[in-house]
Amino acid sequence: MSDAFLYRVKAAQRDLIERCGGIERAVNITGFSKSHVGRWNNPNDPDLMPIGAVRALEQDCGQPLITAVMAEASGRRLTDPESERQADVNVLAAHAEVMRLSGELANCVAVAISDGHFSPTEATAVDRVAASLEKAMSDLRAMAAVVKAQGGMAASLRLVRD
């Protein structure tokens, strides 16, 4: 198992715990102890979640974060059934979030490399922003899939005046 793969799994574990409401809520969902879940959440601890905990947390938040990392490691990608996607979409809001997070990621990387050294702490910060951007892009792609499935949609651009 490569270090890069382990870091990806650990980042996915942290994101999964966060999306389920944090350590306390993950404890309630999985039945594991707070210290156990804390170790899963700690990027410097090698503990990995057992499959049952992964399944319970992914089912709770509705996002297969660790499963997606596992699929990517095998050269595969997960897809969502389009029928489960919401039809109510806001193109401008989804696009704005992707653009905001793209800028945040660019800034985070620039700050991290500005001194000529990219530390593990800085890499963790970059990874967190990248994970948020990845989710926003996934949401935008899901919205585009809904629009395609519906045969298009009317774009409503309302300007708000003060």
mmCIF file of N, CA and C in Angstrom, residues 2-114:
data_model
loop_
_atom_site.group_PDB
_atom_site.id
_atom_site.type_symbol
_atom_site.label_atom_id
_atom_site.label_comp_id
_atom_site.label_asym_id
_atom_site.label_seq_id
_atom_site.Cartn_x
_atom_site.Cartn_y
_atom_site.Cartn_z
ATOM 1 N N SER A 2 0.715 2.122 -0.977
ATOM 2 C CA SER A 2 1.566 3.303 -1.088
ATOM 3 C C SER A 2 1.169 4.362 -0.065
ATOM 4 N N ASP A 3 2.121 5.225 0.253
ATOM 5 C CA ASP A 3 1.853 6.322 1.184
ATOM 6 C C ASP A 3 0.794 7.270 0.619
ATOM 7 N N ALA A 4 0.859 7.532 -0.689
ATOM 8 C CA ALA A 4 -0.107 8.446 -1.309
ATOM 9 C C ALA A 4 -1.522 7.899 -1.172
ATOM 10 N N PHE A 5 -1.677 6.607 -1.389
ATOM 11 C CA PHE A 5 -2.996 5.984 -1.249
ATOM 12 C C PHE A 5 -3.481 6.081 0.203
ATOM 13 N N LEU A 6 -2.597 5.822 1.138
ATOM 14 C CA LEU A 6 -2.949 5.900 2.553
ATOM 15 C C LEU A 6 -3.385 7.325 2.918
ATOM 16 N N TYR A 7 -2.663 8.325 2.421
ATOM 17 C CA TYR A 7 -3.046 9.713 2.694
ATOM 18 C C TYR A 7 -4.411 10.044 2.093
ATOM 19 N N ARG A 8 -4.699 9.521 0.906
ATOM 20 C CA ARG A 8 -6.007 9.751 0.275
ATOM 21 C C ARG A 8 -7.122 9.116 1.101
ATOM 22 N N VAL A 9 -6.884 7.899 1.581
ATOM 23 C CA VAL A 9 -7.892 7.227 2.401
ATOM 24 C C VAL A 9 -8.087 7.992 3.712
ATOM 25 N N LYS A 10 -6.989 8.403 4.337
ATOM 26 C CA LYS A 10 -7.100 9.152 5.590
ATOM 27 C C LYS A 10 -7.856 10.467 5.375
ATOM 28 N N ALA A 11 -7.596 11.154 4.270
ATOM 29 C CA ALA A 11 -8.305 12.403 3.975
ATOM 30 C C ALA A 11 -9.786 12.128 3.755
ATOM 31 N N ALA A 12 -10.090 11.026 3.076
ATOM 32 C CA ALA A 12 -11.494 10.661 2.843
ATOM 33 C C ALA A 12 -12.174 10.311 4.166
ATOM 34 N N GLN A 13 -11.456 9.641 5.074
ATOM 35 C CA GLN A 13 -12.019 9.336 6.392
ATOM 36 C C GLN A 13 -12.358 10.619 7.140
ATOM 37 N N ARG A 14 -11.437 11.578 7.121
ATOM 38 C CA ARG A 14 -11.662 12.847 7.797
ATOM 39 C C ARG A 14 -12.865 13.573 7.199
ATOM 40 N N ASP A 15 -12.936 13.602 5.872
ATOM 41 C CA ASP A 15 -14.061 14.258 5.200
ATOM 42 C C ASP A 15 -15.374 13.560 5.525
ATOM 43 N N LEU A 16 -15.350 12.242 5.575
ATOM 44 C CA LEU A 16 -16.558 11.466 5.873
ATOM 45 C C LEU A 16 -17.045 11.757 7.293
ATOM 46 N N ILE A 17 -16.134 11.786 8.241
ATOM 47 C CA ILE A 17 -16.502 12.100 9.626
ATOM 48 C C ILE A 17 -17.079 13.511 9.711
ATOM 49 N N GLU A 18 -16.449 14.455 9.014
ATOM 50 C CA GLU A 18 -16.934 15.836 9.019
ATOM 51 C C GLU A 18 -18.340 15.936 8.411
ATOM 52 N N ARG A 19 -18.564 15.266 7.297
ATOM 53 C CA ARG A 19 -19.871 15.339 6.628
ATOM 54 C C ARG A 19 -20.971 14.622 7.398
ATOM 55 N N CYS A 20 -20.575 13.751 8.294
ATOM 56 C CA CYS A 20 -21.568 13.063 9.138
ATOM 57 C C CYS A 20 -21.839 13.831 10.430
ATOM 58 N N GLY A 21 -21.185 14.969 10.610
ATOM 59 C CA GLY A 21 -21.461 15.792 11.784
ATOM 60 C C GLY A 21 -20.386 15.789 12.837
ATOM 61 N N GLY A 22 -19.231 15.253 12.543
ATOM 62 C CA GLY A 22 -18.121 15.282 13.482
ATOM 63 C C GLY A 22 -17.920 13.975 14.232
ATOM 64 N N ILE A 23 -16.932 13.988 15.095
ATOM 65 C CA ILE A 23 -16.520 12.776 15.813
ATOM 66 C C ILE A 23 -17.645 12.220 16.679
ATOM 67 N N GLU A 24 -18.294 13.083 17.462
ATOM 68 C CA GLU A 24 -19.356 12.615 18.368
ATOM 69 C C GLU A 24 -20.461 11.885 17.607
ATOM 70 N N ARG A 25 -20.890 12.480 16.494
ATOM 71 C CA ARG A 25 -21.976 11.870 15.723
ATOM 72 C C ARG A 25 -21.497 10.581 15.054
ATOM 73 N N ALA A 26 -20.252 10.556 14.583
ATOM 74 C CA ALA A 26 -19.695 9.340 13.981
ATOM 75 C C ALA A 26 -19.638 8.208 15.005
ATOM 76 N N VAL A 27 -19.364 8.557 16.260
ATOM 77 C CA VAL A 27 -19.384 7.565 17.341
ATOM 78 C C VAL A 27 -20.776 6.955 17.453
ATOM 79 N N ASN A 28 -21.804 7.807 17.436
ATOM 80 C CA ASN A 28 -23.186 7.323 17.542
ATOM 81 C C ASN A 28 -23.584 6.461 16.361
ATOM 82 N N ILE A 29 -23.118 6.809 15.176
ATOM 83 C CA ILE A 29 -23.481 6.068 13.965
ATOM 84 C C ILE A 29 -22.789 4.716 13.904
ATOM 85 N N THR A 30 -21.490 4.690 14.243
ATOM 86 C CA THR A 30 -20.697 3.467 14.072
ATOM 87 C C THR A 30 -20.692 2.559 15.292
ATOM 88 N N GLY A 31 -20.887 3.141 16.481
ATOM 89 C CA GLY A 31 -20.796 2.344 17.695
ATOM 90 C C GLY A 31 -19.369 2.177 18.192
ATOM 91 N N PHE A 32 -18.401 2.794 17.514
ATOM 92 C CA PHE A 32 -17.019 2.730 17.961
ATOM 93 C C PHE A 32 -16.781 3.830 18.998
ATOM 94 N N SER A 33 -15.706 3.702 19.771
ATOM 95 C CA SER A 33 -15.411 4.672 20.822
ATOM 96 C C SER A 33 -14.944 5.998 20.232
ATOM 97 N N LYS A 34 -15.036 7.035 21.055
ATOM 98 C CA LYS A 34 -14.607 8.362 20.637
ATOM 99 C C LYS A 34 -13.116 8.363 20.300
ATOM 100 N N SER A 35 -12.320 7.646 21.083
ATOM 101 C CA SER A 35 -10.880 7.607 20.803
ATOM 102 C C SER A 35 -10.588 6.875 19.492
ATOM 103 N N HIS A 36 -11.376 5.847 19.212
ATOM 104 C CA HIS A 36 -11.209 5.109 17.960
ATOM 105 C C HIS A 36 -11.528 6.009 16.768
ATOM 106 N N VAL A 37 -12.665 6.686 16.824
ATOM 107 C CA VAL A 37 -13.065 7.587 15.737
ATOM 108 C C VAL A 37 -12.070 8.740 15.632
ATOM 109 N N GLY A 38 -11.560 9.210 16.759
ATOM 110 C CA GLY A 38 -10.547 10.260 16.750
ATOM 111 C C GLY A 38 -9.286 9.832 16.017
ATOM 112 N N ARG A 39 -8.891 8.578 16.192
ATOM 113 C CA ARG A 39 -7.722 8.058 15.472
ATOM 114 C C ARG A 39 -7.995 8.004 13.974
ATOM 115 N N TRP A 40 -9.217 7.625 13.582
ATOM 116 C CA TRP A 40 -9.559 7.629 12.151
ATOM 117 C C TRP A 40 -9.482 9.041 11.597
ATOM 118 N N ASN A 41 -9.827 10.037 12.406
ATOM 119 C CA ASN A 41 -9.882 11.427 11.990
ATOM 120 C C ASN A 41 -8.508 12.096 11.981
ATOM 121 N N ASN A 42 -7.530 11.506 12.656
ATOM 122 C CA ASN A 42 -6.194 12.064 12.789
ATOM 123 C C ASN A 42 -5.346 11.670 11.572
ATOM 124 N N PRO A 43 -4.880 12.647 10.771
ATOM 125 C CA PRO A 43 -4.107 12.304 9.579
ATOM 126 C C PRO A 43 -2.760 11.653 9.888
ATOM 127 N N ASN A 44 -2.286 11.775 11.122
ATOM 128 C CA ASN A 44 -0.994 11.198 11.485
ATOM 129 C C ASN A 44 -1.101 9.820 12.120
ATOM 130 N N ASP A 45 -2.319 9.335 12.308
ATOM 131 C CA ASP A 45 -2.534 8.010 12.897
ATOM 132 C C ASP A 45 -2.823 7.023 11.773
ATOM 133 N N PRO A 46 -2.175 5.859 11.757
ATOM 134 C CA PRO A 46 -2.368 4.928 10.643
ATOM 135 C C PRO A 46 -3.682 4.124 10.675
ATOM 136 N N ASP A 47 -4.490 4.285 11.728
ATOM 137 C CA ASP A 47 -5.730 3.503 11.816
ATOM 138 C C ASP A 47 -6.677 3.808 10.664
ATOM 139 N N LEU A 48 -7.194 2.746 10.065
ATOM 140 C CA LEU A 48 -8.185 2.868 8.995
ATOM 141 C C LEU A 48 -9.521 2.319 9.481
ATOM 142 N N MET A 49 -10.595 2.875 8.956
ATOM 143 C CA MET A 49 -11.938 2.435 9.341
ATOM 144 C C MET A 49 -12.202 1.023 8.824
ATOM 145 N N PRO A 50 -12.895 0.217 9.613
ATOM 146 C CA PRO A 50 -13.344 -1.077 9.090
ATOM 147 C C PRO A 50 -14.492 -0.855 8.099
ATOM 148 N N ILE A 51 -14.698 -1.813 7.238
ATOM 149 C CA ILE A 51 -15.707 -1.705 6.180
ATOM 150 C C ILE A 51 -17.094 -1.371 6.735
ATOM 151 N N GLY A 52 -17.483 -1.965 7.834
ATOM 152 C CA GLY A 52 -18.804 -1.703 8.409
ATOM 153 C C GLY A 52 -18.981 -0.252 8.812
ATOM 154 N N ALA A 53 -17.941 0.348 9.370
ATOM 155 C CA ALA A 53 -18.006 1.761 9.754
ATOM 156 C C ALA A 53 -18.064 2.641 8.514
ATOM 157 N N VAL A 54 -17.277 2.297 7.503
ATOM 158 C CA VAL A 54 -17.308 3.054 6.241
ATOM 159 C C VAL A 54 -18.707 3.026 5.658
ATOM 160 N N ARG A 55 -19.276 1.859 5.599
ATOM 161 C CA ARG A 55 -20.624 1.698 5.012
ATOM 162 C C ARG A 55 -21.665 2.502 5.797
ATOM 163 N N ALA A 56 -21.613 2.433 7.112
ATOM 164 C CA ALA A 56 -22.589 3.150 7.942
ATOM 165 C C ALA A 56 -22.459 4.662 7.766
ATOM 166 N N LEU A 57 -21.234 5.174 7.750
ATOM 167 C CA LEU A 57 -21.038 6.617 7.620
ATOM 168 C C LEU A 57 -21.368 7.110 6.208
ATOM 169 N N GLU A 58 -20.968 6.342 5.204
ATOM 170 C CA GLU A 58 -21.296 6.737 3.832
ATOM 171 C C GLU A 58 -22.801 6.724 3.601
ATOM 172 N N GLN A 59 -23.473 5.763 4.175
ATOM 173 C CA GLN A 59 -24.929 5.705 4.039
ATOM 174 C C GLN A 59 -25.576 6.887 4.756
ATOM 175 N N ASP A 60 -25.043 7.266 5.900
ATOM 176 C CA ASP A 60 -25.610 8.374 6.663
ATOM 177 C C ASP A 60 -25.521 9.692 5.903
ATOM 178 N N CYS A 61 -24.359 9.988 5.325
ATOM 179 C CA CYS A 61 -24.201 11.278 4.638
ATOM 180 C C CYS A 61 -24.554 11.205 3.161
ATOM 181 N N GLY A 62 -24.726 10.000 2.640
ATOM 182 C CA GLY A 62 -25.117 9.851 1.240
ATOM 183 C C GLY A 62 -23.989 10.098 0.256
ATOM 184 N N GLN A 63 -22.754 10.044 0.721
ATOM 185 C CA GLN A 63 -21.616 10.281 -0.151
ATOM 186 C C GLN A 63 -20.570 9.182 0.031
ATOM 187 N N PRO A 64 -20.271 8.440 -1.015
ATOM 188 C CA PRO A 64 -19.320 7.323 -0.913
ATOM 189 C C PRO A 64 -17.861 7.780 -1.023
ATOM 190 N N LEU A 65 -17.395 8.551 -0.053
ATOM 191 C CA LEU A 65 -16.069 9.161 -0.133
ATOM 192 C C LEU A 65 -14.940 8.136 -0.132
ATOM 193 N N ILE A 66 -14.967 7.209 0.792
ATOM 194 C CA ILE A 66 -13.904 6.205 0.875
ATOM 195 C C ILE A 66 -14.063 5.186 -0.245
ATOM 196 N N THR A 67 -15.280 4.822 -0.545
ATOM 197 C CA THR A 67 -15.533 3.893 -1.649
ATOM 198 C C THR A 67 -14.998 4.466 -2.959
ATOM 199 N N ALA A 68 -15.147 5.778 -3.155
ATOM 200 C CA ALA A 68 -14.639 6.422 -4.366
ATOM 201 C C ALA A 68 -13.115 6.354 -4.431
ATOM 202 N N VAL A 69 -12.439 6.552 -3.293
ATOM 203 C CA VAL A 69 -10.978 6.450 -3.261
ATOM 204 C C VAL A 69 -10.553 5.025 -3.595
ATOM 205 N N MET A 70 -11.256 4.057 -3.050
ATOM 206 C CA MET A 70 -10.953 2.657 -3.335
ATOM 207 C C MET A 70 -11.143 2.356 -4.826
ATOM 208 N N ALA A 71 -12.211 2.883 -5.406
ATOM 209 C CA ALA A 71 -12.466 2.673 -6.829
ATOM 210 C C ALA A 71 -11.362 3.310 -7.673
ATOM 211 N N GLU A 72 -10.977 4.539 -7.324
ATOM 212 C CA GLU A 72 -9.912 5.228 -8.057
ATOM 213 C C GLU A 72 -8.601 4.458 -7.999
ATOM 214 N N ALA A 73 -8.322 3.838 -6.865
ATOM 215 C CA ALA A 73 -7.087 3.065 -6.720
ATOM 216 C C ALA A 73 -7.066 1.867 -7.659
ATOM 217 N N SER A 74 -8.248 1.425 -8.078
ATOM 218 C CA SER A 74 -8.362 0.296 -9.015
ATOM 219 C C SER A 74 -8.595 0.768 -10.445
ATOM 220 N N GLY A 75 -8.445 2.079 -10.660
ATOM 221 C CA GLY A 75 -8.634 2.614 -11.999
ATOM 222 C C GLY A 75 -10.095 2.746 -12.404
ATOM 223 N N ARG A 76 -10.979 2.804 -11.430
ATOM 224 C CA ARG A 76 -12.425 2.912 -11.693
ATOM 225 C C ARG A 76 -12.946 4.222 -11.141
ATOM 226 N N ARG A 77 -14.184 4.548 -11.500
ATOM 227 C CA ARG A 77 -14.856 5.741 -10.995
ATOM 228 C C ARG A 77 -16.292 5.393 -10.677
ATOM 229 N N LEU A 78 -16.818 6.000 -9.626
ATOM 230 C CA LEU A 78 -18.212 5.773 -9.266
ATOM 231 C C LEU A 78 -19.097 6.758 -10.028
ATOM 232 N N THR A 79 -20.315 6.332 -10.314
ATOM 233 C CA THR A 79 -21.297 7.232 -10.917
ATOM 234 C C THR A 79 -22.568 7.153 -10.098
ATOM 235 N N ASP A 80 -23.333 8.249 -10.098
ATOM 236 C CA ASP A 80 -24.589 8.294 -9.364
ATOM 237 C C ASP A 80 -25.739 8.039 -10.317
ATOM 238 N N PRO A 81 -26.745 7.320 -9.855
ATOM 239 C CA PRO A 81 -27.937 7.190 -10.684
ATOM 240 C C PRO A 81 -28.594 8.558 -10.840
ATOM 241 N N GLU A 82 -28.833 8.952 -12.063
ATOM 242 C CA GLU A 82 -29.387 10.284 -12.311
ATOM 243 C C GLU A 82 -30.780 10.452 -11.726
ATOM 244 N N SER A 83 -31.501 9.371 -11.556
ATOM 245 C CA SER A 83 -32.865 9.487 -11.022
ATOM 246 C C SER A 83 -32.883 9.961 -9.578
ATOM 247 N N GLU A 84 -31.772 9.785 -8.864
ATOM 248 C CA GLU A 84 -31.729 10.196 -7.471
ATOM 249 C C GLU A 84 -31.299 11.649 -7.302
ATOM 250 N N ARG A 85 -30.884 12.290 -8.375
ATOM 251 C CA ARG A 85 -30.431 13.674 -8.281
ATOM 252 C C ARG A 85 -31.612 14.621 -8.222
ATOM 253 N N GLN A 86 -31.420 15.713 -7.521
ATOM 254 C CA GLN A 86 -32.472 16.709 -7.397
ATOM 255 C C GLN A 86 -32.656 17.424 -8.728
ATOM 256 N N ALA A 87 -33.900 17.694 -9.057
ATOM 257 C CA ALA A 87 -34.196 18.416 -10.288
ATOM 258 C C ALA A 87 -34.064 19.917 -10.094
ATOM 259 N N ASP A 88 -34.185 20.371 -8.876
ATOM 260 C CA ASP A 88 -34.113 21.793 -8.597
ATOM 261 C C ASP A 88 -32.647 22.202 -8.500
ATOM 262 N N VAL A 89 -32.156 22.885 -9.512
ATOM 263 C CA VAL A 89 -30.742 23.237 -9.560
ATOM 264 C C VAL A 89 -30.573 24.737 -9.713
ATOM 265 N N ASN A 90 -29.455 25.214 -9.248
ATOM 266 C CA ASN A 90 -29.131 26.619 -9.395
ATOM 267 C C ASN A 90 -27.746 26.697 -10.015
ATOM 268 N N VAL A 91 -27.709 26.914 -11.315
ATOM 269 C CA VAL A 91 -26.465 26.921 -12.061
ATOM 270 C C VAL A 91 -25.508 27.993 -11.540
ATOM 271 N N LEU A 92 -26.032 29.180 -11.323
ATOM 272 C CA LEU A 92 -25.160 30.270 -10.888
ATOM 273 C C LEU A 92 -24.541 30.008 -9.527
ATOM 274 N N ALA A 93 -25.308 29.504 -8.590
ATOM 275 C CA ALA A 93 -24.783 29.228 -7.252
ATOM 276 C C ALA A 93 -23.733 28.124 -7.298
ATOM 277 N N ALA A 94 -23.985 27.064 -8.071
ATOM 278 C CA ALA A 94 -23.028 25.963 -8.178
ATOM 279 C C ALA A 94 -21.734 26.446 -8.823
ATOM 280 N N HIS A 95 -21.853 27.238 -9.876
ATOM 281 C CA HIS A 95 -20.682 27.775 -10.555
ATOM 282 C C HIS A 95 -19.909 28.722 -9.637
ATOM 283 N N ALA A 96 -20.622 29.581 -8.930
ATOM 284 C CA ALA A 96 -19.979 30.528 -8.027
ATOM 285 C C ALA A 96 -19.184 29.810 -6.940
ATOM 286 N N GLU A 97 -19.734 28.725 -6.414
ATOM 287 C CA GLU A 97 -19.030 27.972 -5.370
ATOM 288 C C GLU A 97 -17.763 27.331 -5.914
ATOM 289 N N VAL A 98 -17.823 26.794 -7.130
ATOM 290 C CA VAL A 98 -16.622 26.212 -7.744
ATOM 291 C C VAL A 98 -15.566 27.288 -7.948
ATOM 292 N N MET A 99 -15.976 28.454 -8.430
ATOM 293 C CA MET A 99 -15.021 29.544 -8.661
ATOM 294 C C MET A 99 -14.425 30.055 -7.344
ATOM 295 N N ARG A 100 -15.249 30.185 -6.313
ATOM 296 C CA ARG A 100 -14.764 30.639 -5.010
ATOM 297 C C ARG A 100 -13.717 29.677 -4.457
ATOM 298 N N LEU A 101 -14.027 28.397 -4.512
ATOM 299 C CA LEU A 101 -13.101 27.401 -3.978
ATOM 300 C C LEU A 101 -11.859 27.258 -4.846
ATOM 301 N N SER A 102 -11.971 27.487 -6.149
ATOM 302 C CA SER A 102 -10.792 27.465 -7.024
ATOM 303 C C SER A 102 -9.826 28.560 -6.610
ATOM 304 N N GLY A 103 -10.360 29.743 -6.350
ATOM 305 C CA GLY A 103 -9.523 30.841 -5.881
ATOM 306 C C GLY A 103 -8.899 30.549 -4.529
ATOM 307 N N GLU A 104 -9.690 29.963 -3.646
ATOM 308 C CA GLU A 104 -9.183 29.619 -2.314
ATOM 309 C C GLU A 104 -8.059 28.590 -2.413
ATOM 310 N N LEU A 105 -8.224 27.604 -3.319
ATOM 311 C CA LEU A 105 -7.192 26.587 -3.502
ATOM 312 C C LEU A 105 -5.917 27.217 -4.070
ATOM 313 N N ALA A 106 -6.068 28.087 -5.072
ATOM 314 C CA ALA A 106 -4.904 28.755 -5.658
ATOM 315 C C ALA A 106 -4.163 29.567 -4.593
ATOM 316 N N ASN A 107 -4.892 30.270 -3.758
ATOM 317 C CA ASN A 107 -4.282 31.055 -2.686
ATOM 318 C C ASN A 107 -3.578 30.154 -1.680
ATOM 319 N N CYS A 108 -4.221 29.075 -1.306
ATOM 320 C CA CYS A 108 -3.652 28.156 -0.310
ATOM 321 C C CYS A 108 -2.341 27.548 -0.816
ATOM 322 N N VAL A 109 -2.314 27.156 -2.085
ATOM 323 C CA VAL A 109 -1.088 26.590 -2.663
ATOM 324 C C VAL A 109 -0.005 27.665 -2.753
ATOM 325 N N ALA A 110 -0.380 28.870 -3.182
ATOM 326 C CA ALA A 110 0.602 29.956 -3.294
ATOM 327 C C ALA A 110 1.232 30.263 -1.943
ATOM 328 N N VAL A 111 0.430 30.325 -0.898
ATOM 329 C CA VAL A 111 0.953 30.583 0.443
ATOM 330 C C VAL A 111 1.864 29.429 0.875
ATOM 331 N N ALA A 112 1.443 28.203 0.577
ATOM 332 C CA ALA A 112 2.216 27.026 0.997
ATOM 333 C C ALA A 112 3.593 26.981 0.348
ATOM 334 N N ILE A 113 3.699 27.373 -0.901
ATOM 335 C CA ILE A 113 4.994 27.269 -1.597
ATOM 336 C C ILE A 113 5.781 28.571 -1.600
ATOM 337 N N SER A 114 5.225 29.617 -1.020
ATOM 338 C CA SER A 114 5.877 30.931 -1.052
ATOM 339 C C SER A 114 7.252 30.956 -0.393
#
